[in-house]
XYZ file of C-alpha atoms in Angstrom:
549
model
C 0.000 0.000 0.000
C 1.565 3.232 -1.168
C 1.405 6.241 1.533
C -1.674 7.952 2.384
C -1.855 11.722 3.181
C -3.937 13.062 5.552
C -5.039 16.485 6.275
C -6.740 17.810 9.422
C -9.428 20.798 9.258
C -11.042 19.989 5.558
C -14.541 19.182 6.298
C -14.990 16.314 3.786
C -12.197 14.393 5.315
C -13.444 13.724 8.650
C -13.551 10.515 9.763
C -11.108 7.380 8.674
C -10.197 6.568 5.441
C -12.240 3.254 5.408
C -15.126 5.128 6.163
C -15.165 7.723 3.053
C -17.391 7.135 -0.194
C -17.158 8.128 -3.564
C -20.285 10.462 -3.818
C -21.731 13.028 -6.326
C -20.489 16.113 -5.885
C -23.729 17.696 -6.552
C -25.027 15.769 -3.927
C -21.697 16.541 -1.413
C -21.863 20.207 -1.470
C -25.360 21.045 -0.526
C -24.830 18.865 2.864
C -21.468 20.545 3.779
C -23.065 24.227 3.241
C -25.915 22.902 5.423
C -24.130 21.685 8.571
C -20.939 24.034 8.281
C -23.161 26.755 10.064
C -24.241 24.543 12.694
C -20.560 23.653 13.629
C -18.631 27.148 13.060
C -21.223 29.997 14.389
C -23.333 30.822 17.345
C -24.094 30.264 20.605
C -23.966 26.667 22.035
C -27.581 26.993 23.546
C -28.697 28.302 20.044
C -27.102 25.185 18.305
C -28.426 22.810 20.269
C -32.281 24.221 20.052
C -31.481 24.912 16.377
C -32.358 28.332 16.217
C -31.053 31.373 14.780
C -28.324 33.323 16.567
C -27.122 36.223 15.881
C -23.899 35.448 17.524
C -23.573 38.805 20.157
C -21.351 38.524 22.849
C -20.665 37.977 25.531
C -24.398 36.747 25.125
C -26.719 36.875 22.335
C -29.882 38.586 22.651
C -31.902 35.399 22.143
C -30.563 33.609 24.994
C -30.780 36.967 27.090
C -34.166 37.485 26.225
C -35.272 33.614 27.100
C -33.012 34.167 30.204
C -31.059 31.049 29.516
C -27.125 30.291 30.041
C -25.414 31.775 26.819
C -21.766 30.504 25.559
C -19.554 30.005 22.983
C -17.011 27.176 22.138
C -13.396 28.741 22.333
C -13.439 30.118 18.882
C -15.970 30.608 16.069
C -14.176 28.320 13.776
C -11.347 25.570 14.519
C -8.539 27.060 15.346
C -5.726 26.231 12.648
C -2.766 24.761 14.058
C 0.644 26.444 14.036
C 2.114 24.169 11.235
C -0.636 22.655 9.339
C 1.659 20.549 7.441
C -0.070 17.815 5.613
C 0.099 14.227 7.695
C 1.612 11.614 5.498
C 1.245 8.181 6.844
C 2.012 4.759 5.989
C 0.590 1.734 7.025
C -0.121 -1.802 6.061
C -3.032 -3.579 4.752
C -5.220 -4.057 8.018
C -8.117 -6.402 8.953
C -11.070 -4.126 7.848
C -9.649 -2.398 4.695
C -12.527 -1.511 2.363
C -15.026 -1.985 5.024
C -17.629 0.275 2.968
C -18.605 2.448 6.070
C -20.720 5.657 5.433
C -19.373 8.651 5.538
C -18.904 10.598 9.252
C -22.706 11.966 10.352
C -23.492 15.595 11.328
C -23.684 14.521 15.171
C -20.107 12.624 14.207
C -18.577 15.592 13.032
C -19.904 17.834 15.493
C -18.413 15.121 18.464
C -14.791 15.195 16.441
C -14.370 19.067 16.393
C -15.510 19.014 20.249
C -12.900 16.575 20.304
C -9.927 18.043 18.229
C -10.591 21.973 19.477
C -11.445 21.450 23.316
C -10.965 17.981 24.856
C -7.823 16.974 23.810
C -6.722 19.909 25.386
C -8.156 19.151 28.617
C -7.821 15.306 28.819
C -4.086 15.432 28.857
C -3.460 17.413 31.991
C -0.165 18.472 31.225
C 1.788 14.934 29.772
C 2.002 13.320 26.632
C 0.443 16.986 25.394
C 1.455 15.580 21.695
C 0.017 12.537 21.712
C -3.218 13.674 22.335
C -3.362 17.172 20.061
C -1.289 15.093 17.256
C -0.964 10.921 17.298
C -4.519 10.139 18.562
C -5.981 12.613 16.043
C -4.067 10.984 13.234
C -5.089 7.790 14.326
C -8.943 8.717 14.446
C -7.977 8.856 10.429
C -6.894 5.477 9.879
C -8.419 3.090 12.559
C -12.492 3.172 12.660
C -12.337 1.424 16.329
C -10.619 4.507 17.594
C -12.153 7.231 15.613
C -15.303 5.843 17.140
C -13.906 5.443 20.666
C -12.325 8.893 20.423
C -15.860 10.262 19.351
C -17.442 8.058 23.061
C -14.584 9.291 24.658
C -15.629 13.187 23.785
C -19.156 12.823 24.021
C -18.827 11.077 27.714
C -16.151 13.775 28.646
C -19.478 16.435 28.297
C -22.151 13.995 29.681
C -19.751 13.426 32.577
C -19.486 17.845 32.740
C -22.965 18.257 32.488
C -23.783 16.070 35.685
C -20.651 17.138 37.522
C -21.524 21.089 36.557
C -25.749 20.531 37.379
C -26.214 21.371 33.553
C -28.462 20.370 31.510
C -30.228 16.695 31.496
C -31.396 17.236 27.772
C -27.941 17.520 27.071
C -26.518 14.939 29.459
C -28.530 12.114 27.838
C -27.531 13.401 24.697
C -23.933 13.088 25.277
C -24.593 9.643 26.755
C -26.764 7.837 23.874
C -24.169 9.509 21.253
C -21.259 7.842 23.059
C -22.935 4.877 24.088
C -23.654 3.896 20.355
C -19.932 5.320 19.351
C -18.755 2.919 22.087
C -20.485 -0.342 20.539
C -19.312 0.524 17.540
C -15.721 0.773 17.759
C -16.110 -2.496 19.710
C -17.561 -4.107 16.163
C -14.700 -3.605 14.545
C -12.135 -5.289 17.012
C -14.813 -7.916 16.734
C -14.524 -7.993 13.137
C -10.845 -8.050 13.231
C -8.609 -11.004 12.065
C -7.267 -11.834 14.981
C -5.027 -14.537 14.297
C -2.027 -12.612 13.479
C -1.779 -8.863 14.781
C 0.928 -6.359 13.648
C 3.009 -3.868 15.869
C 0.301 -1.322 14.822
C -2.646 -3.324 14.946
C -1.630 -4.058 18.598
C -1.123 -0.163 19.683
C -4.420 0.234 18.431
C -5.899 -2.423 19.994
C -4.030 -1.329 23.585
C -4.995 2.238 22.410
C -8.704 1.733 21.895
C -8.883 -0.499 25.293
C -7.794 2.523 27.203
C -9.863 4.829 25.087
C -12.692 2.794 26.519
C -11.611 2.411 30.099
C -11.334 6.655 30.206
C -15.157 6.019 28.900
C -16.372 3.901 31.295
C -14.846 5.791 34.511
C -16.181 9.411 33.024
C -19.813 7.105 33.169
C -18.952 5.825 36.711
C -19.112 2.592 35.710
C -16.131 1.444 37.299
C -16.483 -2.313 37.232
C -16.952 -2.243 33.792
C -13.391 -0.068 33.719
C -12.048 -2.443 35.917
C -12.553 -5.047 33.120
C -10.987 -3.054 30.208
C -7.933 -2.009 32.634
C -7.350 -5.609 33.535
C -7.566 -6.804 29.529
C -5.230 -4.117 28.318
C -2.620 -5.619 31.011
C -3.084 -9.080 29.768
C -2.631 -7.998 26.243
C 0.277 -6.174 27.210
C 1.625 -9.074 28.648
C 0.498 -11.581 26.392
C 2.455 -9.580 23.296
C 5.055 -8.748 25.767
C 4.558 -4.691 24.556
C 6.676 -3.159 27.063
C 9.855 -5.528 27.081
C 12.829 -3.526 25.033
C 14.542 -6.694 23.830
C 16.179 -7.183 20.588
C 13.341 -9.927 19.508
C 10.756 -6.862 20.324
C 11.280 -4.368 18.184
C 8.907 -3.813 15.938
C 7.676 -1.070 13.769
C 5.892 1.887 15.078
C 2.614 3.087 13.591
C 0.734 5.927 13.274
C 0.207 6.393 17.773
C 3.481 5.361 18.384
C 4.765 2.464 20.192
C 6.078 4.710 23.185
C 2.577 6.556 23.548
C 1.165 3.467 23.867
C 2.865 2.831 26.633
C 2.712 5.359 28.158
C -0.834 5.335 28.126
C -0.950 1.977 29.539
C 1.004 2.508 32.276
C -1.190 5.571 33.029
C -4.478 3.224 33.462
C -2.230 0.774 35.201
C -1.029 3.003 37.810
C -4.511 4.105 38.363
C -5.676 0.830 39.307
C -3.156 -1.417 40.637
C -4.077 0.324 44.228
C -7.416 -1.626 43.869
C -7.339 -4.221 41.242
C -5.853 -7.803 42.097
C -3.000 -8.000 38.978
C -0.793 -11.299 39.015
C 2.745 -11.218 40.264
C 3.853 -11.503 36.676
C 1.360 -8.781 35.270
C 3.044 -6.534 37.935
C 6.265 -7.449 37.240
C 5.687 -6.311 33.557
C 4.645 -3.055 34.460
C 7.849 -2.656 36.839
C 10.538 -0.371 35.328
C 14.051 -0.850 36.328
C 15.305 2.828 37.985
C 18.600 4.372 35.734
C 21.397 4.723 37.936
C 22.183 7.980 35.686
C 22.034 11.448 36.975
C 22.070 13.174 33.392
C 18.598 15.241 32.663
C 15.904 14.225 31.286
C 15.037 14.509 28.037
C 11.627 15.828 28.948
C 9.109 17.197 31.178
C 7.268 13.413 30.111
C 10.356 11.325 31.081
C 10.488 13.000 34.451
C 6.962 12.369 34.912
C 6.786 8.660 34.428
C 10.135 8.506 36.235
C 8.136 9.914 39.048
C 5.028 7.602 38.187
C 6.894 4.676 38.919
C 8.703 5.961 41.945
C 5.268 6.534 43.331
C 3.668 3.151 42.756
C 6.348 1.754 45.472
C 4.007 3.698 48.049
C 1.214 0.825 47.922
C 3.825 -2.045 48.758
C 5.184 0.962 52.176
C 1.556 1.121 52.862
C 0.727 -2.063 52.873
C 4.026 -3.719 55.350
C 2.249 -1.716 58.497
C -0.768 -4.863 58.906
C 1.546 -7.393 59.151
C 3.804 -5.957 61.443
C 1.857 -4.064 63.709
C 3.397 -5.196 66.768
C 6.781 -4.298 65.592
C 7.726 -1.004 67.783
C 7.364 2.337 65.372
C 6.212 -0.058 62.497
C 8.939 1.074 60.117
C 9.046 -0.443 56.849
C 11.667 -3.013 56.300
C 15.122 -0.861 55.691
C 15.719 -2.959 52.046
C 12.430 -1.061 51.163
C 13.121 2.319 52.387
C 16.133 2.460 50.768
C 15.333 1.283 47.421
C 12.835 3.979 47.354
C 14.695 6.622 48.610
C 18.031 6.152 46.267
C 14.983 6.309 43.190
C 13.946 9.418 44.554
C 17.033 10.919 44.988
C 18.081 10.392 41.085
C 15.219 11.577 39.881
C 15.612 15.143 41.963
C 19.334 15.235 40.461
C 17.729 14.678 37.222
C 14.985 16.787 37.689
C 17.095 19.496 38.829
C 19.788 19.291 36.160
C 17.000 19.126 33.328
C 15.260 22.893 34.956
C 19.199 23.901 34.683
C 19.016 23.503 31.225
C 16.257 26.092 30.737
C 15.030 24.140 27.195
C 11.377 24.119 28.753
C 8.832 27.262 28.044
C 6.016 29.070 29.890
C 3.869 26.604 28.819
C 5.122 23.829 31.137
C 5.686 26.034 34.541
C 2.623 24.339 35.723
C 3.764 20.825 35.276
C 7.019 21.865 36.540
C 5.363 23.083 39.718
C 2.725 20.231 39.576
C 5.588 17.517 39.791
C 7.899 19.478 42.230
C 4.575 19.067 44.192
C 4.787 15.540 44.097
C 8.434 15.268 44.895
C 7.459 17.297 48.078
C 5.330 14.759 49.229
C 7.107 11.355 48.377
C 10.078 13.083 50.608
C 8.422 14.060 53.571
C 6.217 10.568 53.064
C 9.312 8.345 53.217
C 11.019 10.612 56.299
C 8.070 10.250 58.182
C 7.627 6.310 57.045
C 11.388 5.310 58.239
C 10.890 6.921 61.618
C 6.993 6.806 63.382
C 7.982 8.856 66.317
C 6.622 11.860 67.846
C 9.310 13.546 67.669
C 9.858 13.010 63.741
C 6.054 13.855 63.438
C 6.823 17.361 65.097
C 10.239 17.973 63.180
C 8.369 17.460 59.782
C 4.523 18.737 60.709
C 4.886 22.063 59.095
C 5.920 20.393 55.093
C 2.145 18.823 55.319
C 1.077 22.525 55.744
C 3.245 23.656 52.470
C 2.081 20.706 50.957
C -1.448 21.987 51.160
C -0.415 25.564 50.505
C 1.130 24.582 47.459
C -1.826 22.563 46.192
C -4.122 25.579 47.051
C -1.951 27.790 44.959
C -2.186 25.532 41.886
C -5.893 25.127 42.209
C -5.914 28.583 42.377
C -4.280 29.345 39.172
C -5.966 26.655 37.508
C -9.138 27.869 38.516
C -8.432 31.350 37.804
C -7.700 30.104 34.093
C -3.947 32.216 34.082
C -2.086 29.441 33.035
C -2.624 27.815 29.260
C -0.420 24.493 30.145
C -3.072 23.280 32.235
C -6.809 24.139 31.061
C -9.112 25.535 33.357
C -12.266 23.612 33.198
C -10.441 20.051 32.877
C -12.322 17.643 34.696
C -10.665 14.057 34.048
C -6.782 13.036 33.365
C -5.707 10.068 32.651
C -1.804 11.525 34.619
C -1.763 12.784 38.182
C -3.094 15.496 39.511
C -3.267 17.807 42.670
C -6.064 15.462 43.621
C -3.534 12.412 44.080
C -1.394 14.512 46.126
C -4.172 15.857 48.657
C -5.956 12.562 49.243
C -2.598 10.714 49.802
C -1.976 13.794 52.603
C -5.260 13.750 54.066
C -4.423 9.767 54.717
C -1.399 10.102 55.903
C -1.362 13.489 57.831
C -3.177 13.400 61.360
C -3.403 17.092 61.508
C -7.178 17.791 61.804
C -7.540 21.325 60.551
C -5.499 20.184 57.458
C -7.731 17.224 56.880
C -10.024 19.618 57.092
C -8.853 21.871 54.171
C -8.337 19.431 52.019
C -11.695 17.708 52.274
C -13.192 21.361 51.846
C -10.707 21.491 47.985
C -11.695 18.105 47.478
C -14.877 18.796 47.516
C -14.861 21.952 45.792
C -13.349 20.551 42.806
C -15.118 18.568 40.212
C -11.930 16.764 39.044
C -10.830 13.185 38.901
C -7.889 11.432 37.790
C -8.126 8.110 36.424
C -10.012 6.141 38.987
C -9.563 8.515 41.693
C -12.512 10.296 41.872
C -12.581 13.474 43.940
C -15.562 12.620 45.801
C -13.490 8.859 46.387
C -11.021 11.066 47.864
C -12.773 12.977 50.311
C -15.027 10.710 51.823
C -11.545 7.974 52.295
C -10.035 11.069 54.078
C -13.099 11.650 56.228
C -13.720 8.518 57.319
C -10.285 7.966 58.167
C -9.939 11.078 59.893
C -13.456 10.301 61.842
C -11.884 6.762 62.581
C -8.542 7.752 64.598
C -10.027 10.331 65.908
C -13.195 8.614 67.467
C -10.470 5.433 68.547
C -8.339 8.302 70.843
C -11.241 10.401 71.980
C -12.944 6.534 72.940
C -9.867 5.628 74.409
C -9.331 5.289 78.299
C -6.402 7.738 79.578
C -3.230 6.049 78.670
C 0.177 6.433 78.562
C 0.408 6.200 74.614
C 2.146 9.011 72.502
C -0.623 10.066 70.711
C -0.382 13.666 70.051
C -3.433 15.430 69.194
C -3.553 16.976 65.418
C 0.072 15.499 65.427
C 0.069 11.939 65.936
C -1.467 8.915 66.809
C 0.121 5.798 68.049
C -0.050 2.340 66.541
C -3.497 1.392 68.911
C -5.721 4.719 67.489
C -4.247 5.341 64.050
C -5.734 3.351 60.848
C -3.105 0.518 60.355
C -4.911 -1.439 58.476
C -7.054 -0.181 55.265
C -8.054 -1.814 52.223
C -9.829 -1.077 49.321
C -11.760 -3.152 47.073
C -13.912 -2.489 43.770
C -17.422 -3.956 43.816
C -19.699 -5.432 40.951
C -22.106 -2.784 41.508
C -19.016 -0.204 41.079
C -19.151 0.996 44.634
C -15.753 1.318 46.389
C -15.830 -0.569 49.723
C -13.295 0.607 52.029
C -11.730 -1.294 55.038
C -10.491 0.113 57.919
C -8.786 -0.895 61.162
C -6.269 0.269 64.025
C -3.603 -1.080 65.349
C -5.506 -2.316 68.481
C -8.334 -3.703 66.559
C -5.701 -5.745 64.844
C -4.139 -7.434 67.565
C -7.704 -7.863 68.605
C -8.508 -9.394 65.506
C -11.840 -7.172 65.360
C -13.265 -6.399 62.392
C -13.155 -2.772 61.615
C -15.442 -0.442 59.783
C -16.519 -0.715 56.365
C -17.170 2.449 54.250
C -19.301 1.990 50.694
C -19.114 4.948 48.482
C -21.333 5.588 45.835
C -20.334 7.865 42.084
C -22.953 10.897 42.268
C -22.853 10.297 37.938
C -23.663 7.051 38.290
């Protein structure tokens, strides 16, 4: 198959290339000169009643007049990228050539220029900027399973804004049934696939498009159903062995990119392996050796999934404390500590020596902030972790107060809209977020007034990363909170060190808390202390409920 070229913005091309038709042109132009106004001008809430506008703004006199919510998409028309170089790309002959698909609908095209102008923007929070605004957009062009999961993906994004924002239900459901039917059929084709031999670029689109649909399923709240596509990307990845770097692995990139791919599957990974049961050798897949190098990084990216799997040690810390309870200041094993702390160290040199450089641009000052964030809190986690004394509590109390600080300013500026590397009104990630770093301090931190705070941001912000759900977040930090301090306020005067708003000894603080994904995709969480341990009581049980279920 000679090359194909590819060009993004012409209205007659969207959609793959299987999915195009010869048609008269006669026929063709009166349908584009019919829906280009419905795309390209007026107000949203015009568009959607299909209704004149006559495009005023801040708000146009229709939609003052009816007294209803008046707003605009970003810009009138798509916004042309910098370099609109044509996209030239090469691929073989795949399992559903000449499939004789119509061409993209109205609704279809509508979905992909929500897609292209707004959501990849927002989706990405920061990493892997490119493959979003670039690969995944070239790939909606040659694969129909992810140009249709890319279109489910966009339309569940806005159902999942509406309910979050208490918009509109028309709208909601609308959303919803669009992405719903997008979603079944982009699994047809990887039904109708031939899959008894699969290329290197049939099988990043296959991992692709299974992590398209798990970023679906969690913006519905159906997280069991996530929980299924998370766990069959990981077996696929396994089964092909798509991560190993060995010389009888290499095989040719398509049009994602073999490294985005991975990337992206180590993002949904990550986000799970806190609550989904993976086998030792799935985990051991996922595990990425630390470089003993202290050069910079290449990137802002490489930092960040340096970081990402620095951080998924913090599990394995957590969960040492059960089974050694009775172990005076139940420290983590020093092999552990260690390991952790040498990987953390690197990646500051690296970190460090790559802001020395100064190669990065205004664009990135809020990841560069975001993961400095992060580095705050995996140091004064493993300082505290090594040594669970009072007096180490005391030393270090005031970094979980900068901690929170810190995460207020970023919400802040993020919030305020003042920064263009991170969009304002993002409400999912597949990365990290401030989120992840305020729920892991409201779990660990005993200070009461700070739990407090961050409960109050949590709850504030319609945001979730992944899995990780804000309102997941702030009900685990509440009832944790409630826990320890019910178990010392219940507690008989002692001579323990508990410390209130400081610290609690091994008998009142949470020792023992697990997590574990229902059928019904309710989280149930498990928690004990240290004296309901060694009196082999069982604990509280928390169930919590997705409001957009």
């Amino acid at each position: 198959m000679g090359p194909r070229i590819l060009t993004f913005g012409g209205e007659d091309t969207h959609g793959p290339p299987q999915r195009r038709a010869t048609h008269n042109p006669d026929e063709a132009v009166p349908r584009l000169k019919r829906w280009a106004p419905k795309t390209k001008t007026g107000c949203i809430t015009c568009r959607n009643r299909r209704v004149k506008c006559d495009e005023a703004k801040p708000a146009c006199a229709r939609c003052i007049s009816a007294k209803r919510k008046c707003g605009y998409e970003p810009s009138d028309s798509p916004p042309q990228r910098a370099s609109p170089e044509p996209v030239i790309v090469q691929q073989p002959a795949l399992s559903w050539a000449n499939c004789g698909r119509q061409p993209p609908t109205h609704e279809e095209k509508q979905n992909f220029n929500l897609l292209r102008d707004l959501i990849v923007d927002q989706i990405n929070g920061g990493v892997k900027s490119e493959f979003w605004t670039k690969n995944l957009l070239r790939a909606t062009y040659v694969y129909p399973a992810i140009w249709h999961a890319a279109l489910a993906l966009a339309a569940m994004y806005q159902r999942a804004h509406c309910v979050l924002n208490d918009e509109s239900p028309y709208s909601a459901e609308k959303y919803y049934a669009f992405a719903l039917r997008q979603f079944n059929a982009s699994i047809g084709f990887i039904i109708d696939m031939n899959h008894s031999k699969v290329s290197g670029p049939e099988q990043e689109m296959l991992l692709t498009t299974t992590a398209l649909f798990t970023g679906i399923c969690l913006l519905r709240g159906d997280l069991a159903q996530a929980r299924t596509h998370a766990l069959y990307a990981a077996k696929l990845s396994l089964q092909w062995k798509f991560l190993d770097d060995g010389p009888d692995h290499k095989v040719m990139d398509g049009v994602i990119g073999r490294a985005n791919t991975r990337r992206l599957l180590r993002d949904v990974y990550y986000s799970f392996n806190t609550i989904l049961s993976f086998s030792d050798d799935m985990m051991d897949h996922f595990i990425v050796a630390v470089d003993h190098i202290s050069q910079p990084f290449a990137s802002l990216d490489d930092a960040y999934y340096a970081y990402l799997n620095i951080h998924s040690g913090w599990t394995k810390i957590k969960s040492w404390e059960p089974e050694n309870f009775g172990t005076e200041g139940a420290s983590p094993p020093p092999s552990v500590m260690q390991e952790r702390q040498h990987a953390l160290n690197l990646w500051a040199i690296r970190f460090e020596a790559y802001l020395e450089l100064g190669t990065y641009t205004q664009d990135d000052a809020y990841l560069i902030e975001q993961l400095q964030l992060f580095h705050l809190f995996e140091d004064t986690f493993d300082t505290i972790m090594i040594h669970r004394t009072p007096e180490i509590w005391a030393k270090n109390a005031h970094k979980w107060e900068r901690i929170v600080k810190n995460s207020e300013r970023l919400l802040e500026k993020q919030n305020s809209g003042k920064t263009v590397s991170v969009p304002s009104k993002g409400i999912f990630y597949y990365s990290l977020s401030v989120q992840q770093v305020l729920r892991m301090t409201g779990f660990i931190c005993r200070n009461g007034p700070i739990r407090r705070r961050i409960i109050k941001l949590l709850q504030d912000w319609h945001h979730f990363d992944g899995l990780w759900d804000n309102e997941f977040s702030w009900k685990m930090v509440e009832a944790k909170m409630i826990k320890e301090e019910s178990a010392l306020a219940a507690a008989a005067p002692t001579t323990c060190d508990c410390i209130p708003d400081l610290f609690f000894c091994i008998d009142h603080r949470v020792a023992g808390a697990t997590t574990e994904l229902l059928d019904d995709g309710c989280i149930l969480v498990r928690m004990q202390t240290g004296l309901e341990l060694k009196q082999q009581l069982p604990g509280d049980e928390v169930r919590i409920q997705l409001k957009r279920r």
